[in-house]
Tab-separated table of C-alpha atoms and ligand atoms in Angstrom:
chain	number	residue	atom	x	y	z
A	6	UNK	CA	-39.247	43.763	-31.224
A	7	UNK	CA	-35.442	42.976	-30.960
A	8	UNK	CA	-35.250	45.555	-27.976
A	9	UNK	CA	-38.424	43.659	-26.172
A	10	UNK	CA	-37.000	40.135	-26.963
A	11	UNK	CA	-33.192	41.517	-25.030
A	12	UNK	CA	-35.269	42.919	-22.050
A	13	UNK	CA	-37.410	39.503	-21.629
A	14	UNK	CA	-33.904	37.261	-22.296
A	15	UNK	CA	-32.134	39.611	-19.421
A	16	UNK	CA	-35.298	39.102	-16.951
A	17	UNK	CA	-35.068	35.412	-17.307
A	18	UNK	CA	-31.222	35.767	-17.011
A	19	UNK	CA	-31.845	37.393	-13.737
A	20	UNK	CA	-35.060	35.463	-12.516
A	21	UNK	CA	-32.500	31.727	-13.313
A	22	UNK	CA	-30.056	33.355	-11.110
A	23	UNK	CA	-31.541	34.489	-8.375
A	24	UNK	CA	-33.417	31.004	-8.307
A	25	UNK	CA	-30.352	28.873	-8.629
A	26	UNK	CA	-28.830	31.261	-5.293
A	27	UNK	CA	-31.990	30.332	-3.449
A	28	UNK	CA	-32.904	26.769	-4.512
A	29	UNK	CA	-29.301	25.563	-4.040
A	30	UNK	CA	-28.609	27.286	-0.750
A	31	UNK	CA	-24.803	29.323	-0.486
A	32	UNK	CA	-22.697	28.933	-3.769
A	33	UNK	CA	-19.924	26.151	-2.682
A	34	UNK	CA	-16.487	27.159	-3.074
A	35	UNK	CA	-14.787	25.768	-5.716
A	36	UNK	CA	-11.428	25.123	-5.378
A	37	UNK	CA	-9.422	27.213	-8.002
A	38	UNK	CA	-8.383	25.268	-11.074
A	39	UNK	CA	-4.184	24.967	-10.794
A	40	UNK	CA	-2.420	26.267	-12.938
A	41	UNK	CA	-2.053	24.640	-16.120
A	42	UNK	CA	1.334	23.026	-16.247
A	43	UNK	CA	4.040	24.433	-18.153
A	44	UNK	CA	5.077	22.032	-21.206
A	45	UNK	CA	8.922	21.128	-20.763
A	46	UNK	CA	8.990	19.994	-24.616
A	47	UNK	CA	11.937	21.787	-26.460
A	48	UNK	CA	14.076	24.646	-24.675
A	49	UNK	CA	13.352	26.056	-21.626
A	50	UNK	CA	14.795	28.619	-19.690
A	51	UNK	CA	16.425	28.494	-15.751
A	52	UNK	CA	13.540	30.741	-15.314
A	53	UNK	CA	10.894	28.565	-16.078
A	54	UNK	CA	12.406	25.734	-14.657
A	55	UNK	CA	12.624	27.433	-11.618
A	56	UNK	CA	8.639	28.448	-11.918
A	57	UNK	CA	7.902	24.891	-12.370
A	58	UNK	CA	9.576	23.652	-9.019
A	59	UNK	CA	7.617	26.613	-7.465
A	60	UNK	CA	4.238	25.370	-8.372
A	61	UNK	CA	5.365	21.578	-7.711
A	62	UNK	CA	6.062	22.754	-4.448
A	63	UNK	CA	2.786	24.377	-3.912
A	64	UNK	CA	0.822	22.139	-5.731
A	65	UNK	CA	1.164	18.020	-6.830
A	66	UNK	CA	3.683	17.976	-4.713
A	67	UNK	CA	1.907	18.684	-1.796
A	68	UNK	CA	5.261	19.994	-0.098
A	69	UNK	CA	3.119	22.837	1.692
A	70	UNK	CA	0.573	20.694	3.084
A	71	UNK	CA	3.110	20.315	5.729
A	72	UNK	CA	6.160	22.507	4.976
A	73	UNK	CA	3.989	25.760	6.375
A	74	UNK	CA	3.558	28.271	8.867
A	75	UNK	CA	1.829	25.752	11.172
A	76	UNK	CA	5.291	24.653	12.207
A	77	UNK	CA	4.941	20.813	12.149
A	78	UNK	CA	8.104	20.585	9.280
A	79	UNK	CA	10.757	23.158	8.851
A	80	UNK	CA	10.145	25.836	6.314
A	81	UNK	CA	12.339	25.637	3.589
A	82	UNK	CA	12.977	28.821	2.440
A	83	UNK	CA	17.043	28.827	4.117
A	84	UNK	CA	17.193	24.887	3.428
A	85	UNK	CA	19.742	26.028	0.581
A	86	UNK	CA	21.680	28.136	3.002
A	87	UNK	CA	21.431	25.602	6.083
A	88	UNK	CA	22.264	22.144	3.757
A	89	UNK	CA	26.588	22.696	4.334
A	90	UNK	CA	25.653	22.585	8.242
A	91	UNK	CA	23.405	19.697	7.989
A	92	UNK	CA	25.872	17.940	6.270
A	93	UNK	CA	28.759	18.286	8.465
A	94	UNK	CA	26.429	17.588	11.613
A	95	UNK	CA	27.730	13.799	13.543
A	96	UNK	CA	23.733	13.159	13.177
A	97	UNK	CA	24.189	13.063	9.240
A	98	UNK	CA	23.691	9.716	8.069
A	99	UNK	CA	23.503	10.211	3.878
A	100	UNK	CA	25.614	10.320	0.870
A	101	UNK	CA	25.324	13.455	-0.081
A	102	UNK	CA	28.574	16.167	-0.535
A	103	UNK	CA	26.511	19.208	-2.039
A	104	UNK	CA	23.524	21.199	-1.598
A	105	UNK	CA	22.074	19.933	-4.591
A	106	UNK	CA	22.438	16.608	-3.196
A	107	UNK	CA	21.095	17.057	0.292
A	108	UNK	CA	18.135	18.792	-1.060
A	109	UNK	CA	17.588	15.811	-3.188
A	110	UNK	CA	18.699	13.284	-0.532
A	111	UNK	CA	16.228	15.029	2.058
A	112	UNK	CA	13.231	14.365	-0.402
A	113	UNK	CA	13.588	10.535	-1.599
A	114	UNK	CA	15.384	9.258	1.381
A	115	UNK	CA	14.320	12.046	4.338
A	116	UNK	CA	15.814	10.016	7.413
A	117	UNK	CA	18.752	10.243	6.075
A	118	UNK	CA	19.237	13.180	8.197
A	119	UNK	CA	16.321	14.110	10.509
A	120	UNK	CA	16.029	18.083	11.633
A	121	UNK	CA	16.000	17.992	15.552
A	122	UNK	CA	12.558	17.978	16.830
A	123	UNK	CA	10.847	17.157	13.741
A	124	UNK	CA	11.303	13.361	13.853
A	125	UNK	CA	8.358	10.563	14.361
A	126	UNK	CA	7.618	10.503	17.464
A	127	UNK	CA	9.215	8.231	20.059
A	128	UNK	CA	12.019	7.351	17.611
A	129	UNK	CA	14.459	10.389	18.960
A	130	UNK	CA	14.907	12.330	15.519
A	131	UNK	CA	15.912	9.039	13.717
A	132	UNK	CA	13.080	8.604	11.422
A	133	UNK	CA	11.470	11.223	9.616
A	134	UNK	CA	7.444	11.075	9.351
A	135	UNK	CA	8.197	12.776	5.611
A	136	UNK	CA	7.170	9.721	2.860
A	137	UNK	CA	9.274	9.558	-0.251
A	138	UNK	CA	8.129	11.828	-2.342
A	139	UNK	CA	8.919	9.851	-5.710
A	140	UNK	CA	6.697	7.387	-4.676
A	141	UNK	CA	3.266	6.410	-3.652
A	142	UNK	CA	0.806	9.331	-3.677
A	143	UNK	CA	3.173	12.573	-4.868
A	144	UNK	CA	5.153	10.271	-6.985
A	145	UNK	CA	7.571	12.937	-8.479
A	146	UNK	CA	9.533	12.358	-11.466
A	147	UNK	CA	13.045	12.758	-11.728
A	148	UNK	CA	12.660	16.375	-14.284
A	149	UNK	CA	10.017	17.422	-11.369
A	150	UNK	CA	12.285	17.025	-8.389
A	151	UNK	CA	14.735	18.665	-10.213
A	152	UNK	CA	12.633	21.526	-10.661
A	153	UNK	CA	11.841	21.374	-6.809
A	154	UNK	CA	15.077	21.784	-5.964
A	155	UNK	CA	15.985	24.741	-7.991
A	156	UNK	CA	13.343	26.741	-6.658
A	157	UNK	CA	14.444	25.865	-3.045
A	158	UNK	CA	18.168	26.938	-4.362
A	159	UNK	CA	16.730	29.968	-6.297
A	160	UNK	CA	14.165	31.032	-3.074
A	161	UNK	CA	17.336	30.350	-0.624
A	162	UNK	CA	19.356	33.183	-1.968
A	163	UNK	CA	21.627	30.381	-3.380
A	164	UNK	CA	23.439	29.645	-6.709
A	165	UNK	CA	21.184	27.238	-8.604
A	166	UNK	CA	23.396	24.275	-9.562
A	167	UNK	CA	20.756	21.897	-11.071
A	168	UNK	CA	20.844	21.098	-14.726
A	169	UNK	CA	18.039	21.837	-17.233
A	170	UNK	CA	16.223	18.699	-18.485
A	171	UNK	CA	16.519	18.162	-22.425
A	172	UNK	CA	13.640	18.397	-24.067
A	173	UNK	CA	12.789	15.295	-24.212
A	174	UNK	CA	13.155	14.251	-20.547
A	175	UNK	CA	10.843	17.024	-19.646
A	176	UNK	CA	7.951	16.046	-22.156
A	177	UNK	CA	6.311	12.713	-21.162
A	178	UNK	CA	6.743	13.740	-16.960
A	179	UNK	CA	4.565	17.163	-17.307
A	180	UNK	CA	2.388	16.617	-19.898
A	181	UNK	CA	0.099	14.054	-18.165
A	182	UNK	CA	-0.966	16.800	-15.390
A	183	UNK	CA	-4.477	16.811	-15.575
A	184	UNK	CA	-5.561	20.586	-16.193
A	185	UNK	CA	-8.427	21.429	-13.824
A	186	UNK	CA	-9.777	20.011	-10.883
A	187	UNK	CA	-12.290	17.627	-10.765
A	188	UNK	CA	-15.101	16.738	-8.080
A	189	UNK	CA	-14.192	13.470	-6.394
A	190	UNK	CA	-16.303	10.744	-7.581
A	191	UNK	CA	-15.882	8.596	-4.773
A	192	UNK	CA	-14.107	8.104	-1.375
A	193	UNK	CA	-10.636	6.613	-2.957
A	194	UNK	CA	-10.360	9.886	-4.989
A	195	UNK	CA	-11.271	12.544	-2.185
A	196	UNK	CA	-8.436	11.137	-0.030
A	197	UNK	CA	-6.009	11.646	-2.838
A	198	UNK	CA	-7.209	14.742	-4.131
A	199	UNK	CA	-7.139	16.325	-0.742
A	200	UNK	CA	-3.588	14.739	0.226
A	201	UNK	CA	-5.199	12.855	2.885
A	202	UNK	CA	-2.558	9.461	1.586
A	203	UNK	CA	0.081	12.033	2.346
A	204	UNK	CA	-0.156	11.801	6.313
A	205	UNK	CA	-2.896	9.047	6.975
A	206	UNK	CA	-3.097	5.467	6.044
A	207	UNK	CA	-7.192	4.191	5.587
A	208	UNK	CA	-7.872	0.308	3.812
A	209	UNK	CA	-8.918	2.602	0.217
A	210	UNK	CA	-5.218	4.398	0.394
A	211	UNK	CA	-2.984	2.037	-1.336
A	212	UNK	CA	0.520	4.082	0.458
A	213	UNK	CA	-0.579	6.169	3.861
A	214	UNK	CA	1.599	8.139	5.612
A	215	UNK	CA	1.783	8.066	9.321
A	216	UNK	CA	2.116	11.222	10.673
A	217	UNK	CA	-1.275	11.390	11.260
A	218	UNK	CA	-4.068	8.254	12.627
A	219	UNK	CA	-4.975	5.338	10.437
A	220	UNK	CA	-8.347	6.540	9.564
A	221	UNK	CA	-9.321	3.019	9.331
A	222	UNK	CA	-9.401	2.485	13.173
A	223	UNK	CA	-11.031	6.227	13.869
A	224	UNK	CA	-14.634	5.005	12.752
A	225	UNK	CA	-14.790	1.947	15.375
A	226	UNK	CA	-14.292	4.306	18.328
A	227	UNK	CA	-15.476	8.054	17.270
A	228	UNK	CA	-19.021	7.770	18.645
A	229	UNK	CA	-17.148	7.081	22.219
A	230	UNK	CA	-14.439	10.291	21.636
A	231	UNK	CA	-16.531	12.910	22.580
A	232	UNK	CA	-19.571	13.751	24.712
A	233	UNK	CA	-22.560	14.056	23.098
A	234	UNK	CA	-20.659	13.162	19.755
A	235	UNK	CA	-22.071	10.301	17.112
A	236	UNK	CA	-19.595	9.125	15.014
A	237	UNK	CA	-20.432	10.785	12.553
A	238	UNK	CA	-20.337	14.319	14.073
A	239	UNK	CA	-16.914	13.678	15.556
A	240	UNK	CA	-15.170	12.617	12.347
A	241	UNK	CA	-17.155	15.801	10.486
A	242	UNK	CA	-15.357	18.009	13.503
A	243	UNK	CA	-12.286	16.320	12.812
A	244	UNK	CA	-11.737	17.065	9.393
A	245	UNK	CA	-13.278	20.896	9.118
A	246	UNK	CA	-11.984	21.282	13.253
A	247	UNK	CA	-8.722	19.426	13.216
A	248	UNK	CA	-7.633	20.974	16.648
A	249	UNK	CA	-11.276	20.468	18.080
A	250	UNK	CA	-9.721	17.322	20.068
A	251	UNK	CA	-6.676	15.814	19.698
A	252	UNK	CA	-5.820	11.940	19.492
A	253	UNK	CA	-3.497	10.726	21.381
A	254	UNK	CA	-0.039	10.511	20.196
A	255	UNK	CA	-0.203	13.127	17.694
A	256	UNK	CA	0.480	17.104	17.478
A	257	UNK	CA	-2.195	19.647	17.514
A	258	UNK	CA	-1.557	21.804	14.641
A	259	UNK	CA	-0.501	19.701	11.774
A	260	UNK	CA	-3.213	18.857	9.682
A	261	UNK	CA	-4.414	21.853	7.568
A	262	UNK	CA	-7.462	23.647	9.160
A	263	UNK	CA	-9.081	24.720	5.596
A	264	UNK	CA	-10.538	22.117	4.088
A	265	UNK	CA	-13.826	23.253	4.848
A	266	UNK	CA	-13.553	26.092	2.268
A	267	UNK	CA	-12.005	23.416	-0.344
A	268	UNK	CA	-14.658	20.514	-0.307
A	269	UNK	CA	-17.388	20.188	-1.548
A	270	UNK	CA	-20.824	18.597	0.678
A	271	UNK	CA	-20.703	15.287	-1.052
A	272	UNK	CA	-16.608	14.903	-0.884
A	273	UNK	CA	-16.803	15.205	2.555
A	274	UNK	CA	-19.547	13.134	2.745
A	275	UNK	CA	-17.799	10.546	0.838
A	276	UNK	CA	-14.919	11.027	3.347
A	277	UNK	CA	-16.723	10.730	6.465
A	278	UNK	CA	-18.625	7.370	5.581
A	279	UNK	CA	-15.216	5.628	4.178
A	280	UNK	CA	-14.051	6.256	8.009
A	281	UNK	CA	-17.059	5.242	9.043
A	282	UNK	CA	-16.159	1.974	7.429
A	283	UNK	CA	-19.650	2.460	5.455
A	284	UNK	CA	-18.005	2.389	1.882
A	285	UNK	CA	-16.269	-0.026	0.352
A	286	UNK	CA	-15.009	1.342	-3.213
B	162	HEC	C1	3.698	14.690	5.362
B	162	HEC	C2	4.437	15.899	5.621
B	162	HEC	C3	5.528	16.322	4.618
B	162	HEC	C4	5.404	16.469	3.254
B	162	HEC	C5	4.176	16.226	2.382
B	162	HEC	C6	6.684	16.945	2.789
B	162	HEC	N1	7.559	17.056	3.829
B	162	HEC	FE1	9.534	17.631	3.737
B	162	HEC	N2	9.745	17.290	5.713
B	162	HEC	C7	8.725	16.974	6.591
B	162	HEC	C8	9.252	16.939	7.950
B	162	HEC	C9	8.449	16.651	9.207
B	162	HEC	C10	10.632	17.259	7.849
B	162	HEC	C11	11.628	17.348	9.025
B	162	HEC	C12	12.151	15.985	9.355
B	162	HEC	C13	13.269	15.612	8.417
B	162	HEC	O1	14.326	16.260	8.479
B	162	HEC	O2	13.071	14.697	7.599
B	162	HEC	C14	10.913	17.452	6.434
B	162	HEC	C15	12.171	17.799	5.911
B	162	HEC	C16	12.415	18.210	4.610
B	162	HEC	C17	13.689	18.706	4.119
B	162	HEC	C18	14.957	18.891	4.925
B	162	HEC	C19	14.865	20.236	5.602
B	162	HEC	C20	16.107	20.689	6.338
B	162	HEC	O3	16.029	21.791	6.938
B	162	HEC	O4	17.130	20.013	6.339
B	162	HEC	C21	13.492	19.024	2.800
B	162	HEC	C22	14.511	19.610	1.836
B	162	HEC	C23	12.115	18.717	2.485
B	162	HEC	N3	11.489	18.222	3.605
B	162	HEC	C24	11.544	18.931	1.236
B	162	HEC	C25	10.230	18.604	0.923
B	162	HEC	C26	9.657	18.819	-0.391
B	162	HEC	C27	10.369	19.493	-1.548
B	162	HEC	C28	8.371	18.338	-0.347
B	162	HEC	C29	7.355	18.258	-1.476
B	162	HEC	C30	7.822	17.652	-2.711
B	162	HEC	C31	8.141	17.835	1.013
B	162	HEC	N4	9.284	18.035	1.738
B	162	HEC	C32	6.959	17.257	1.455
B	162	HEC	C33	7.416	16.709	6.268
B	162	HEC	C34	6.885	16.692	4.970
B	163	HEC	C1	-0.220	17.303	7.059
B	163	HEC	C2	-0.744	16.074	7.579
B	163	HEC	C3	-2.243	15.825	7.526
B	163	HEC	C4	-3.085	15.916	6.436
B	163	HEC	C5	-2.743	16.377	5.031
B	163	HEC	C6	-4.375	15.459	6.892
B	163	HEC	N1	-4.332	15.124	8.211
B	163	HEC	FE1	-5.864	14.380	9.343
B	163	HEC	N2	-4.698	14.447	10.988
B	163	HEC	C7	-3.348	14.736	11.019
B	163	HEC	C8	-2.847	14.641	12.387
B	163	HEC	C9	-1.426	14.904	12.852
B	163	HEC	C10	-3.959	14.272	13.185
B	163	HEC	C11	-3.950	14.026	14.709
B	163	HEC	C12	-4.036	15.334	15.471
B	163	HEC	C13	-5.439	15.836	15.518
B	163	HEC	O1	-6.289	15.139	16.078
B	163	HEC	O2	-5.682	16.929	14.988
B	163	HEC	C14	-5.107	14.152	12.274
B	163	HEC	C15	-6.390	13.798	12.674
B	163	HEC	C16	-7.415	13.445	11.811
B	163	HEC	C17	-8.675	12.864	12.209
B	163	HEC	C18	-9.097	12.539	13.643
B	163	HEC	C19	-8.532	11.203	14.045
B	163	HEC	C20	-8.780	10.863	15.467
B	163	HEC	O3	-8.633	9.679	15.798
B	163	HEC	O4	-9.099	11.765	16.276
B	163	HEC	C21	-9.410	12.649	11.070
B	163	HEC	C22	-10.797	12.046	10.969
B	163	HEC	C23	-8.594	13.117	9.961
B	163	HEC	N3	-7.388	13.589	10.430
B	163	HEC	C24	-8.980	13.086	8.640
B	163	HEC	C25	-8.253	13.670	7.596
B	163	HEC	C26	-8.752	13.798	6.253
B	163	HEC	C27	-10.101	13.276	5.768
B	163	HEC	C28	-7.788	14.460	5.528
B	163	HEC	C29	-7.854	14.917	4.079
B	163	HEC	C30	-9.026	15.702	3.730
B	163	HEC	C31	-6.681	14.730	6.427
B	163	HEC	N4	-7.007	14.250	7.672
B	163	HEC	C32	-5.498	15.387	6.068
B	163	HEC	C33	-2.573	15.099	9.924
B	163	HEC	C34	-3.051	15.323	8.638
C-alpha cells in the first residue's frame, strides 16, 4: 500500500511538471537572487570589507552597468595605480591629494576630473555623464563607498588605505538590503530594478541620468523610427536590441545588451507601455 501510494504521488509529481513546462510555454529566467549582504554589525575584517565593496560594485551599485568590457567608461581595475597621474594632470580640477581621495572624489563629484574621451558629449571632457553615486537611484552610504573603494585599491594591486567602519556605522547602512529579488510590480519599479534611472531620465524616474535618451520623448516618435516598425515593436527592439538602431547623439554600445535574459514578459511589458506614455503610476 505505502509502495503503491509513493509510485501514484511520483506520477502526479511528474504528470504537474511536465504540464506546468507545456501550459506555461519556456521556463523564464529568473534573475539570480544577490547575494545576501554581509552584516557590518560588530568586527569585521579588511577582508570582508573588501568583499563587500566587490559586490557593491557588481551589484546596488550598479558600477558595472557601465564600468565593463563594452568600453563606454574606463575599467577600473588600474584606477588605483593610474589616480597619482590623474591627479597631477593640468585637466585636474578636484581637491583631492591621495588615491583614496580621488577614488572617492571620482564617485560623488565625477567631473571633477573627466578621463579623455569619456566625457558628455559636446562638452570636450568637462562634464562627466557618471551621476553621483550617493545620490538619487544608487544612493551609496558613506560605510558602502568606503567599501567600494577598497576593493578598487585591493583589485589595483595597491595598498588599501581606507579605514574599517566601527560597528556601529556599518549596521543601519547594510542591513536594509532587501535579500532576494523581487518581480517588478509596476513600471516605476522595473526602471529602478533594472538601472534604467542610472542612464535615462522618463516622467516615473524621480533622478535620470543622461547618458542615454529621455525615454519620455522616445514613445511620441518610435512608430516613425523604423520601417515597418509600430511603436511598440521599436521600443521592444530597443531594449532586448540596443544596437538594432541608434538615436542620434548617442554611442552604440553602451546600454547593456542582456536584459532579455533578465526580465521577465510582464516587466518588459510594463516598460514598454510607460514609454509608450500608456501608464501613469
Ligand atoms: C552611468 C554610467 C556609470 C555608472 C553607473 C558608474 N560610472 Fe564611474 N564613470 C563613468 C564614466 C563614463 C567615467 C569616465 C568619465 C569620468 O572620468 O568621469 C567614469 C569614471 C569613474 C572613475 C574615474 C576613473 C579614472 O580612470 O580616473 C571612477 C573611480 C569611477 N567611475 C567609479 C565608479 C564606481 C565605483 C561606480 C559604482 C558605484 C561607478 N563609477 C558607476 C560612468 C559610470
Ligand atoms: C549604461 C547606460 C544604459 C542603461 C543602464 C540603459 N540604457 Fe537604454 N540606452 C542607452 C543609450 C546610450 C542609448 C542610445 C544608444 C542606442 O540607441 O542604443 C539607449 C537607448 C535606449 C532606447 C531607445 C531610445 C531611442 O530613442 O532610440 C530605449 C527604449 C532604452 N534605451 C530603454 C532602456 C531601458 C528600458 C533600460 C532598462 C531596462 C535601459 N534603457 C538601460 C543607455 C542605457
Amino acid at each position: 500500500m505505502g509502495q503503491l501510494l509513493k509510485i501514484v504521488v511520483f506520477s502526479l509529481c511528474v504528470v504537474c511538471g511536465f504540464a506546468g513546462y507545456t501550459t506555461f510555454g519556456l521556463p523564464l529566467i529568473i534573475p539570480e537572487a544577490p547575494p545576501v549582504e554581509e552584516k557590518l554589525t560588530g568586527e569585521i575584517t579588511m577582508d570582508q570589507y573588501i568583499a563587500l565593496g566587490k559586490k557593491i560594485f557588481e551589484g546596488k551599485g550598479t558600477c558595472t552597468l557601465c564600468h565593463n568590457s563594452l568600453g563606454r567608461a574606463p575599467l577600473l581595475e588600474q584606477v588605483a595605480q593610474v589616480a597619482p597621474e590623474r591627479l597631477k594632470d593640468p585637466r585636474y580640477k578636484g581637491k583631492a591629494t591621495t588615491t583614496e581621495e580621488y577614488i572617492h572624489e571620482s564617485m560623488v563629484e565625477p567631473s571633477a576630473y573627466v578621463v579623455a574621451g569619456f566625457g558628455k558629449k559636446g562638452t570636450n571632457d568637462t562634464v562627466s555623464p557618471m551621476p553621483n553615486i550617493s545620490k538619487g537611484a544608487i544612493g551609496l552610504s558613506d560605510v558602502e563607498i568606503g567599501a567600494v573603494i577598497a576593493f578598487l585599491q585591493d583589485v589595483g594591486g595597491t595598498e588599501v588605505t581606507v579605514a574599517l567602519p566601527s560597528g556601529d556605522a556599518g549596521a543601519g547602512s547594510t542591513e536594509e538590503e532587501p535579500a532576494e529579488i523581487k518581480v517588478a510590480e509596476n513600471a516605476k519599479e522595473a526602471f529602478s530594478k533594472f538601472g534604467c534611472d542610472t542612464c535615462h531620465m522618463h516622467p516615473l524616474i524621480e533622478e535620470g541620468g543622461d547618458m542615454g535618451p529621455d525615454l519620455g520623448k522616445v514613445g511620441a516618435t518610435a512608430g516613425t523610427r523604423k520601417e515597418g516598425y509600430s511603436a511598440e515593436r521599436f521600443i521592444r527592439e530597443s531594449i532586448v536590441n540596443p544596437n538594432a538602431v541608434i538615436a542620434e547623439g548617442f554611442d552604440a554600445d553602451t546600454m547593456p545588451d542582456d536584459f532579455a535574459t533578465q526580465m521577465t514578459v510582464s516587466e518588459l511589458d510594463m516598460i514598454i507601455n510607460a514609454i509608450l506614455g500608456n501608464e501613469s503610476s
